[in-house]
PDB file of C-alpha atoms in Angstrom:
ATOM      1  CA  UNK A  28     -11.121   5.220  -9.282  1.00 48.00           C
ATOM      2  CA  UNK A  29     -14.160   3.204 -10.169  1.00 61.00           C
ATOM      3  CA  UNK A  30     -15.823   0.285  -8.494  1.00 74.00           C
ATOM      4  CA  UNK A  31     -15.510  -0.630  -4.853  1.00 76.00           C
ATOM      5  CA  UNK A  32     -13.002  -2.112  -2.442  1.00 84.00           C
ATOM      6  CA  UNK A  33     -14.019  -4.833  -0.039  1.00 85.00           C
ATOM      7  CA  UNK A  34     -11.968  -5.061   3.142  1.00 86.00           C
ATOM      8  CA  UNK A  35     -12.516  -7.364   6.104  1.00 88.00           C
ATOM      9  CA  UNK A  36     -14.081  -5.376   8.975  1.00 92.00           C
ATOM     10  CA  UNK A  37     -11.993  -7.004  11.698  1.00 92.00           C
ATOM     11  CA  UNK A  38      -8.777  -6.404   9.763  1.00 95.00           C
ATOM     12  CA  UNK A  39      -9.713  -2.758   9.183  1.00 93.00           C
ATOM     13  CA  UNK A  40     -10.409  -2.233  12.883  1.00 95.00           C
ATOM     14  CA  UNK A  41      -7.146  -3.910  13.849  1.00 95.00           C
ATOM     15  CA  UNK A  42      -5.150  -1.740  11.443  1.00 96.00           C
ATOM     16  CA  UNK A  43      -6.782   1.400  12.855  1.00 95.00           C
ATOM     17  CA  UNK A  44      -6.197   0.367  16.460  1.00 96.00           C
ATOM     18  CA  UNK A  45      -2.630  -0.825  15.883  1.00 96.00           C
ATOM     19  CA  UNK A  46      -1.299   1.787  13.448  1.00 97.00           C
ATOM     20  CA  UNK A  47      -3.805   4.646  13.614  1.00 96.00           C
ATOM     21  CA  UNK A  48      -6.367   6.149  11.287  1.00 95.00           C
ATOM     22  CA  UNK A  49      -3.764   7.719   8.971  1.00 96.00           C
ATOM     23  CA  UNK A  50      -2.169   4.330   8.346  1.00 97.00           C
ATOM     24  CA  UNK A  51      -5.600   2.777   7.814  1.00 97.00           C
ATOM     25  CA  UNK A  52      -6.392   5.409   5.173  1.00 96.00           C
ATOM     26  CA  UNK A  53      -3.143   4.657   3.341  1.00 97.00           C
ATOM     27  CA  UNK A  54      -3.717   0.889   3.641  1.00 97.00           C
ATOM     28  CA  UNK A  55      -7.204   1.244   2.191  1.00 95.00           C
ATOM     29  CA  UNK A  56      -6.052   3.340  -0.773  1.00 96.00           C
ATOM     30  CA  UNK A  57      -3.122   0.984  -1.370  1.00 96.00           C
ATOM     31  CA  UNK A  58      -5.438  -2.051  -1.169  1.00 95.00           C
ATOM     32  CA  UNK A  59      -7.846  -0.405  -3.623  1.00 94.00           C
ATOM     33  CA  UNK A  60      -5.109  -0.711  -6.279  1.00 94.00           C
ATOM     34  CA  UNK A  61      -4.763  -4.467  -5.741  1.00 93.00           C
ATOM     35  CA  UNK A  62      -5.711  -6.659  -8.689  1.00 90.00           C
ATOM     36  CA  UNK A  63      -8.400  -8.960  -7.272  1.00 85.00           C
ATOM     37  CA  UNK A  64      -7.435 -11.858  -9.542  1.00 89.00           C
ATOM     38  CA  UNK A  65      -3.636 -11.744  -9.309  1.00 88.00           C
ATOM     39  CA  UNK A  66      -3.079  -9.834  -6.071  1.00 86.00           C
ATOM     40  CA  UNK A  67      -0.590  -7.583  -7.892  1.00 87.00           C
ATOM     41  CA  UNK A  68      -0.366  -4.063  -6.510  1.00 93.00           C
ATOM     42  CA  UNK A  69       2.107  -1.518  -7.910  1.00 92.00           C
ATOM     43  CA  UNK A  70       1.022   2.078  -7.124  1.00 93.00           C
ATOM     44  CA  UNK A  71       3.781   4.665  -6.887  1.00 91.00           C
ATOM     45  CA  UNK A  72       4.390   6.657  -3.730  1.00 92.00           C
ATOM     46  CA  UNK A  73       3.466   9.772  -5.699  1.00 92.00           C
ATOM     47  CA  UNK A  74       0.083   8.278  -6.629  1.00 94.00           C
ATOM     48  CA  UNK A  75      -0.585   7.273  -3.006  1.00 95.00           C
ATOM     49  CA  UNK A  76       0.267  10.805  -1.905  1.00 96.00           C
ATOM     50  CA  UNK A  77      -2.063  12.313  -4.511  1.00 96.00           C
ATOM     51  CA  UNK A  78      -4.951  10.003  -3.639  1.00 96.00           C
ATOM     52  CA  UNK A  79      -4.639  10.399   0.142  1.00 96.00           C
ATOM     53  CA  UNK A  80      -3.654  14.060   0.316  1.00 97.00           C
ATOM     54  CA  UNK A  81      -0.645  13.072   2.449  1.00 96.00           C
ATOM     55  CA  UNK A  82       2.988  14.066   1.957  1.00 96.00           C
ATOM     56  CA  UNK A  83       5.533  11.594   0.575  1.00 94.00           C
ATOM     57  CA  UNK A  84       7.271  11.480   3.961  1.00 96.00           C
ATOM     58  CA  UNK A  85       3.974  10.596   5.671  1.00 97.00           C
ATOM     59  CA  UNK A  86       3.262   7.898   3.076  1.00 96.00           C
ATOM     60  CA  UNK A  87       6.703   6.355   3.613  1.00 95.00           C
ATOM     61  CA  UNK A  88       6.407   6.490   7.413  1.00 97.00           C
ATOM     62  CA  UNK A  89       2.949   4.912   7.469  1.00 97.00           C
ATOM     63  CA  UNK A  90       3.943   2.213   4.961  1.00 97.00           C
ATOM     64  CA  UNK A  91       6.854   1.286   7.240  1.00 97.00           C
ATOM     65  CA  UNK A  92       4.502   1.222  10.263  1.00 97.00           C
ATOM     66  CA  UNK A  93       2.101  -1.055   8.367  1.00 98.00           C
ATOM     67  CA  UNK A  94       4.991  -3.299   7.336  1.00 97.00           C
ATOM     68  CA  UNK A  95       6.377  -3.517  10.888  1.00 97.00           C
ATOM     69  CA  UNK A  96       2.917  -4.512  12.151  1.00 97.00           C
ATOM     70  CA  UNK A  97       2.658  -7.233   9.480  1.00 97.00           C
ATOM     71  CA  UNK A  98      -0.243  -5.756   7.517  1.00 97.00           C
ATOM     72  CA  UNK A  99       1.708  -5.217   4.281  1.00 96.00           C
ATOM     73  CA  UNK A 100       4.987  -6.198   2.711  1.00 95.00           C
ATOM     74  CA  UNK A 101       6.716  -5.189  -0.490  1.00 94.00           C
ATOM     75  CA  UNK A 102       9.436  -6.109  -2.888  1.00 92.00           C
ATOM     76  CA  UNK A 103      11.473  -3.152  -4.070  1.00 88.00           C
ATOM     77  CA  UNK A 104      11.060  -2.529  -7.771  1.00 78.00           C
ATOM     78  CA  UNK A 105      14.646  -1.440  -8.291  1.00 71.00           C
ATOM     79  CA  UNK A 106      16.329   1.193 -10.392  1.00 65.00           C
ATOM     80  CA  UNK A 107      17.184   1.224 -14.092  1.00 70.00           C
ATOM     81  CA  UNK A 108      20.613   2.835 -14.488  1.00 74.00           C
ATOM     82  CA  UNK A 109      20.225   3.199 -18.243  1.00 77.00           C
ATOM     83  CA  UNK A 110      16.954   5.155 -18.130  1.00 75.00           C
ATOM     84  CA  UNK A 111      17.525   6.539 -14.612  1.00 67.00           C
ATOM     85  CA  UNK A 112      14.039   5.567 -13.494  1.00 74.00           C
ATOM     86  CA  UNK A 113      12.657   3.726 -10.495  1.00 74.00           C
ATOM     87  CA  UNK A 114      10.378   0.741 -10.893  1.00 77.00           C
ATOM     88  CA  UNK A 115       7.300   0.567  -8.695  1.00 83.00           C
ATOM     89  CA  UNK A 116       7.303  -1.658  -5.624  1.00 91.00           C
ATOM     90  CA  UNK A 117       5.185  -4.813  -5.549  1.00 92.00           C
ATOM     91  CA  UNK A 118       2.975  -4.641  -2.457  1.00 95.00           C
ATOM     92  CA  UNK A 119       1.448  -7.707  -0.822  1.00 94.00           C
ATOM     93  CA  UNK A 120      -1.166  -8.045   1.898  1.00 95.00           C
ATOM     94  CA  UNK A 121      -0.279 -11.053   4.092  1.00 93.00           C
ATOM     95  CA  UNK A 122      -3.243 -10.672   6.458  1.00 90.00           C
ATOM     96  CA  UNK A 123      -5.947  -9.850   3.917  1.00 86.00           C
ATOM     97  CA  UNK A 124      -8.463 -12.492   2.924  1.00 71.00           C
ATOM     98  CA  UNK A 125      -7.660 -14.240  -0.323  1.00 61.00           C
TER      99      UNK A 125
END
């Protein structure tokens, strides 16, 4: 990854206090994939696992914790029967600054 990711300090602290440091780490890496102009964010679970050093089960658990707390949401990408492939989820950040 190149560049930098700017995250509101108060939001970062709240995520850490509410969901824990592991969830904050995953949120930060997820947010770093967000397109600043469009807000689109489509990283795969595999990519999040590789970039955080966490297992897929941990990624899924922490994403659900972040969703339950209202820090993220997503639309399921779906499944293509013909090619037998999954489409990436679209993640959104309802509490992040625009």
